[in-house]
mmCIF file of C-alpha atoms and ligand atoms in Angstrom:
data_model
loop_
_atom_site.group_PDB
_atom_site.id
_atom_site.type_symbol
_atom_site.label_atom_id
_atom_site.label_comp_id
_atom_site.label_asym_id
_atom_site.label_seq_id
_atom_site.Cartn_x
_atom_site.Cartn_y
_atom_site.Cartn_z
ATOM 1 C CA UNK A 151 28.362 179.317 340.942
ATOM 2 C CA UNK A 152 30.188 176.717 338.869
ATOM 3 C CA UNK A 153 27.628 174.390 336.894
ATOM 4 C CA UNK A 154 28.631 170.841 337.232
ATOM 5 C CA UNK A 155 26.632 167.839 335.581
ATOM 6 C CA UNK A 156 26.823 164.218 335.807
ATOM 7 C CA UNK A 157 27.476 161.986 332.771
ATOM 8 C CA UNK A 158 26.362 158.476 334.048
ATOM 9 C CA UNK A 159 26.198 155.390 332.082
ATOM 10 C CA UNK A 160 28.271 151.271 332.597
ATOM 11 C CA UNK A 161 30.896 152.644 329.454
ATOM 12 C CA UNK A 162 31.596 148.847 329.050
ATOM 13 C CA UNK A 163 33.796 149.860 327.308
ATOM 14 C CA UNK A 164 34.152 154.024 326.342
ATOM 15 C CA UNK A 165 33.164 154.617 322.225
ATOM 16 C CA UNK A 166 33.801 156.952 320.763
ATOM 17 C CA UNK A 167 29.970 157.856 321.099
ATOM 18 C CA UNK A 168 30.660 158.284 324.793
ATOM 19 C CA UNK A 169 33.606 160.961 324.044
ATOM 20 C CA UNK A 170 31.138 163.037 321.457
ATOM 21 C CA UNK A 171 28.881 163.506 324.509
ATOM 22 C CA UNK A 172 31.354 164.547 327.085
ATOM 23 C CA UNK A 173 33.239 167.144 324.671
ATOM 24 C CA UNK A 174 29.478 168.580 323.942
ATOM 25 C CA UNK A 175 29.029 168.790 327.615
ATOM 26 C CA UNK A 176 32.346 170.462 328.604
ATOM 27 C CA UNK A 177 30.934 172.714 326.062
ATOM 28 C CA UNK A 178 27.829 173.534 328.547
ATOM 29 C CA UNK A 179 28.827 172.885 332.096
ATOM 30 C CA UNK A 180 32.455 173.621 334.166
ATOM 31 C CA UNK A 181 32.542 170.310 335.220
ATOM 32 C CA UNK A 182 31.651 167.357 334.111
ATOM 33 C CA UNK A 183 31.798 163.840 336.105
ATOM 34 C CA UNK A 184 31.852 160.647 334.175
ATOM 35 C CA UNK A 185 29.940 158.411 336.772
ATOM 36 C CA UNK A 186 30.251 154.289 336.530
ATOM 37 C CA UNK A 187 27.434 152.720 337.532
ATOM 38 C CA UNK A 188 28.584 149.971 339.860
ATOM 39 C CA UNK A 189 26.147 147.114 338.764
ATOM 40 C CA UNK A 190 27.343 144.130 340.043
ATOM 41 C CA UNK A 191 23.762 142.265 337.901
ATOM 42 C CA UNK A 192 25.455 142.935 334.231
ATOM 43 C CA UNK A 193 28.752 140.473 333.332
ATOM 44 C CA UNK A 194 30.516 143.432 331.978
ATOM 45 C CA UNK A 195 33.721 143.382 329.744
ATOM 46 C CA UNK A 196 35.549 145.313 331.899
ATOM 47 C CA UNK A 197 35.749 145.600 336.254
ATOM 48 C CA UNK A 198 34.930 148.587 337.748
ATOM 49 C CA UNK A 199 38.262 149.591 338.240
ATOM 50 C CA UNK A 200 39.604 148.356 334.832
ATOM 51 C CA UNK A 201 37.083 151.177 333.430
ATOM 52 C CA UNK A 202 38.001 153.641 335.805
ATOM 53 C CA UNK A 203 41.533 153.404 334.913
ATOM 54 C CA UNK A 204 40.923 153.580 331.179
ATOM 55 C CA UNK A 205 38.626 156.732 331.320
ATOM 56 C CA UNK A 206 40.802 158.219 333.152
ATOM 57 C CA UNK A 207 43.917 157.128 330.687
ATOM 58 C CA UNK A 208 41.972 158.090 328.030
ATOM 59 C CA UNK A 209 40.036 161.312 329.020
ATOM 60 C CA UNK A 210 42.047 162.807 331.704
ATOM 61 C CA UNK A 211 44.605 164.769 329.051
ATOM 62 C CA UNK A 212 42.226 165.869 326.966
ATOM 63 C CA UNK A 213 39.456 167.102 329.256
ATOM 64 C CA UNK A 214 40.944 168.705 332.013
ATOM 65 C CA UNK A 215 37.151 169.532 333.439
ATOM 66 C CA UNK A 216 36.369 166.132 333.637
ATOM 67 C CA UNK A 217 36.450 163.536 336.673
ATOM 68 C CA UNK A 218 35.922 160.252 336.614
ATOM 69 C CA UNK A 219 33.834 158.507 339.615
ATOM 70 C CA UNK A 220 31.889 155.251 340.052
ATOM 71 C CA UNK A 221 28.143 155.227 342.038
ATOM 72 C CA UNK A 222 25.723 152.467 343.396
ATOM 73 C CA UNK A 223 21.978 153.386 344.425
ATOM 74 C CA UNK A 224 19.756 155.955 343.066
ATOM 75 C CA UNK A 225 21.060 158.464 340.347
ATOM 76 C CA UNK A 226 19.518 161.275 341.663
ATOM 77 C CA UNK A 227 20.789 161.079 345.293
ATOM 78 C CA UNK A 228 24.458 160.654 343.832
ATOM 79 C CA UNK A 229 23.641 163.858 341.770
ATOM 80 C CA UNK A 230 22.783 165.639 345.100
ATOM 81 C CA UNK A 231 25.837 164.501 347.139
ATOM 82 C CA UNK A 232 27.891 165.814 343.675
ATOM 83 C CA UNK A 233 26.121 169.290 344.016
ATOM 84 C CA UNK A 234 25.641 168.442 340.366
ATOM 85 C CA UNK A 235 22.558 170.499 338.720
ATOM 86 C CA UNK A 236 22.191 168.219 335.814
ATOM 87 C CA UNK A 237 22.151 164.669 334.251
ATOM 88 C CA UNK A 238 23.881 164.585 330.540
ATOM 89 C CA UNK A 239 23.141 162.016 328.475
ATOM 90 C CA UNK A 240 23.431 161.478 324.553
ATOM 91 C CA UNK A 241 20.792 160.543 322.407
ATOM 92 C CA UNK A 242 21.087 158.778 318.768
ATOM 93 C CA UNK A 243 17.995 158.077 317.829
ATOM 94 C CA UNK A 244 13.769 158.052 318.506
ATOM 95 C CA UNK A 245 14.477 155.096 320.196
ATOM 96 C CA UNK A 246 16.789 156.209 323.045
ATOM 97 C CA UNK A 247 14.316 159.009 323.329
ATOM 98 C CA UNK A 248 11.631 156.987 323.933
ATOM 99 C CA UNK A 249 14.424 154.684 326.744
ATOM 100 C CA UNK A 250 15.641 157.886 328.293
ATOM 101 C CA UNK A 251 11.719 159.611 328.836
ATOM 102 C CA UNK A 252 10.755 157.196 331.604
ATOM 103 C CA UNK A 253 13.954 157.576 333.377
ATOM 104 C CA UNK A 254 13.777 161.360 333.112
ATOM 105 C CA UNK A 255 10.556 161.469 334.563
ATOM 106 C CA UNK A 256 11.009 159.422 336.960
ATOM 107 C CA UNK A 257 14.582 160.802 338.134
ATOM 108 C CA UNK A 258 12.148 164.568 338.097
ATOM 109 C CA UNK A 259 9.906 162.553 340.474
ATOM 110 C CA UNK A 260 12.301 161.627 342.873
ATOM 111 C CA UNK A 261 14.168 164.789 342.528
ATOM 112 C CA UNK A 262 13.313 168.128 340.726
ATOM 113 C CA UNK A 263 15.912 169.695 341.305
ATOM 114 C CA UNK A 264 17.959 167.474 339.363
ATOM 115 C CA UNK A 265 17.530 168.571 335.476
ATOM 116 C CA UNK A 266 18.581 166.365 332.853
ATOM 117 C CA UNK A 267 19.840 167.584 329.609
ATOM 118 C CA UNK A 268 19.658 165.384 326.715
ATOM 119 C CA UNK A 269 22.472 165.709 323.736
ATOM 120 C CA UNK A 270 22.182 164.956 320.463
ATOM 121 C CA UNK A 271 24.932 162.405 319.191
ATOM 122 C CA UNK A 272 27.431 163.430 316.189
ATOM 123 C CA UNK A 273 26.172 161.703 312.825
ATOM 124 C CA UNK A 274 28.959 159.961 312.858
ATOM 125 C CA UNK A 275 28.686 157.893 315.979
ATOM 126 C CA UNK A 276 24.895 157.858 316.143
ATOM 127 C CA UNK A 277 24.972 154.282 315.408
ATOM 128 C CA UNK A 278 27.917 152.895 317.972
ATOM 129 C CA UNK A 279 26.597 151.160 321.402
ATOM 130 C CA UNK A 280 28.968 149.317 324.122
ATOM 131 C CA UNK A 281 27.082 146.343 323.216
ATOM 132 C CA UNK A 282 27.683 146.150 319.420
ATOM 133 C CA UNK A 283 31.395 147.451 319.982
ATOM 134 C CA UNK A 284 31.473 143.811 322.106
ATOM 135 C CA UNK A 285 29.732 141.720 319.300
ATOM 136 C CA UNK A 286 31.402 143.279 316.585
ATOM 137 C CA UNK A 287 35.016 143.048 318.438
ATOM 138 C CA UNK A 288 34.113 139.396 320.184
ATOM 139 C CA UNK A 289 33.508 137.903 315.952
ATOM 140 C CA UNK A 290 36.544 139.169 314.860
ATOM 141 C CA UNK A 291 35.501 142.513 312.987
ATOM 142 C CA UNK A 292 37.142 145.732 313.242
ATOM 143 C CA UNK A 293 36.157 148.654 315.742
ATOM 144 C CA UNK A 294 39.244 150.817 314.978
ATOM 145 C CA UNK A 295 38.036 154.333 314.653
ATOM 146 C CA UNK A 296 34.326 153.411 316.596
ATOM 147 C CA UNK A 297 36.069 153.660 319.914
ATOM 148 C CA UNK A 298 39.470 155.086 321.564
ATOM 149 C CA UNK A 299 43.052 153.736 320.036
ATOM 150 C CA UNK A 300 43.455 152.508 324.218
ATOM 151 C CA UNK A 301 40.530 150.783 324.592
ATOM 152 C CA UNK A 302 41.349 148.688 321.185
ATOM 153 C CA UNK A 303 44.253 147.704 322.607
ATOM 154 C CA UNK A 304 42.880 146.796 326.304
ATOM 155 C CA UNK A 305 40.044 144.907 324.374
ATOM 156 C CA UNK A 306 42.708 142.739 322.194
ATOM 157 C CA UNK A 307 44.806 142.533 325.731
ATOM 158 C CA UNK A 308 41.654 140.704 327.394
ATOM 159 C CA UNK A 309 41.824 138.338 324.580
ATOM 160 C CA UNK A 310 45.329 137.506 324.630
ATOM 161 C CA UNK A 311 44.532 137.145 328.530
ATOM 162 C CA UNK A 312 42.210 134.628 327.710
ATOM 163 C CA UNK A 313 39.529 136.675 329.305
HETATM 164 O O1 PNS B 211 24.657 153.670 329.834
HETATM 165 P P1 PNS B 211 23.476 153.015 330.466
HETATM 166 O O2 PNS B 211 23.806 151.607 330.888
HETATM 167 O O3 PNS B 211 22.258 153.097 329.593
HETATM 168 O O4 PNS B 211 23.162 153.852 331.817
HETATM 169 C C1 PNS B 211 21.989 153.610 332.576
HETATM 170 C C2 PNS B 211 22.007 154.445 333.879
HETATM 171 C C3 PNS B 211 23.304 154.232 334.632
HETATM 172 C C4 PNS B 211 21.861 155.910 333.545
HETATM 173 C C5 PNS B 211 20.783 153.987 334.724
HETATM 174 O O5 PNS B 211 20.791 152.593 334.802
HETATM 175 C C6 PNS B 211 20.785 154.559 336.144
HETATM 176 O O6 PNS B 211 20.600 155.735 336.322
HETATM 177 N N1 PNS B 211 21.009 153.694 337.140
HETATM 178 C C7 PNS B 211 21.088 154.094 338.543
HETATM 179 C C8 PNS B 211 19.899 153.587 339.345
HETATM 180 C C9 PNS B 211 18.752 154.555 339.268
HETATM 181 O O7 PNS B 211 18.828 155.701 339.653
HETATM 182 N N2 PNS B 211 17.629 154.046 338.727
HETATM 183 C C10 PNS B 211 16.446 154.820 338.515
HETATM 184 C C11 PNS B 211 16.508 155.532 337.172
HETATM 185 S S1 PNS B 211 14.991 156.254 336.791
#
């Protein structure tokens, strides 16, 4: 049986974080799908479909295992319709531990067949978040290196856009 696992998240935008994660959890499972919450509460950055097209720029030639998908609703029940057996996501710290636990539990609650499997961050992205990528980029300071060489450039093309 192949093992496939879900990496979900909003990746408004994709770091370099996110990319750590998904090459640790090619690592583990045969497939991995990169799920985009649709969330139409958060003013993100990026559409839906901006992001989708970007991950899968970005992520499609170097992880041939991956696919990229978007979801609405309950985590869990995507997860089933996926056949996926687990939920990836990356932890940096004590703190995202201690965000993550409820939502493991809970996701257990509604579902235990669903496992999540929690990855430890590289040192050297262990600090990087969507949202500081967006303060840091929106006050004029550099990101170069934090996230993908593409989404730099999309970023700086939404400015230019006026956007
Ligand atoms: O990268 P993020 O924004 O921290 O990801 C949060 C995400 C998408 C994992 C979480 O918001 C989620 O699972 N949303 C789907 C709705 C759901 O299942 N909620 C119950 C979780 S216990």
């Amino acid at each position: 049986m192949s093992r496939r696992a879900i990496y979900p998240g909003t990746f408004d935008p994709l770091t370099n974080g996110h990319v750590d994660i998904i090459a640790r959890a090619c690592h583990l499972f045969d497939e991995v799908i990169v799920a985009i919450l649709v969330n139409p509460g958060k003013q993100p950055m990026f559409t839906v479909d901006e992001r989708v097209e970007m991950l899968n720029e970005e992520l499609g030639p170097r992880f041939p295992r991956v696919r990229i998908e978007t979801f609405e609703g309950l985590l869990v029940d995507y997860a089933m319709k996926c056949e996926a057996q687990a939920i990836i996501r990356g932890v940096r710290s004590v703190k995202d531990y201690e965000y993550e636990l409820p939502m493991i539990l809970m996701n257990r609650r509604l579902n235990p067949l669903v496992e999540t499997v929690l990855l430890v961050a590289a040192e050297d992205t262990s600090y990087i978040s969507s949202s500081l990528i967006k303060e840091v980029f929106s006050l004029g300071g550099t990101i170069d290196g934090l996230v993908p060489d593409l989404i730099v450039e999309r970023m700086n093309n939404k400015i230019r856009a006026g956007l």
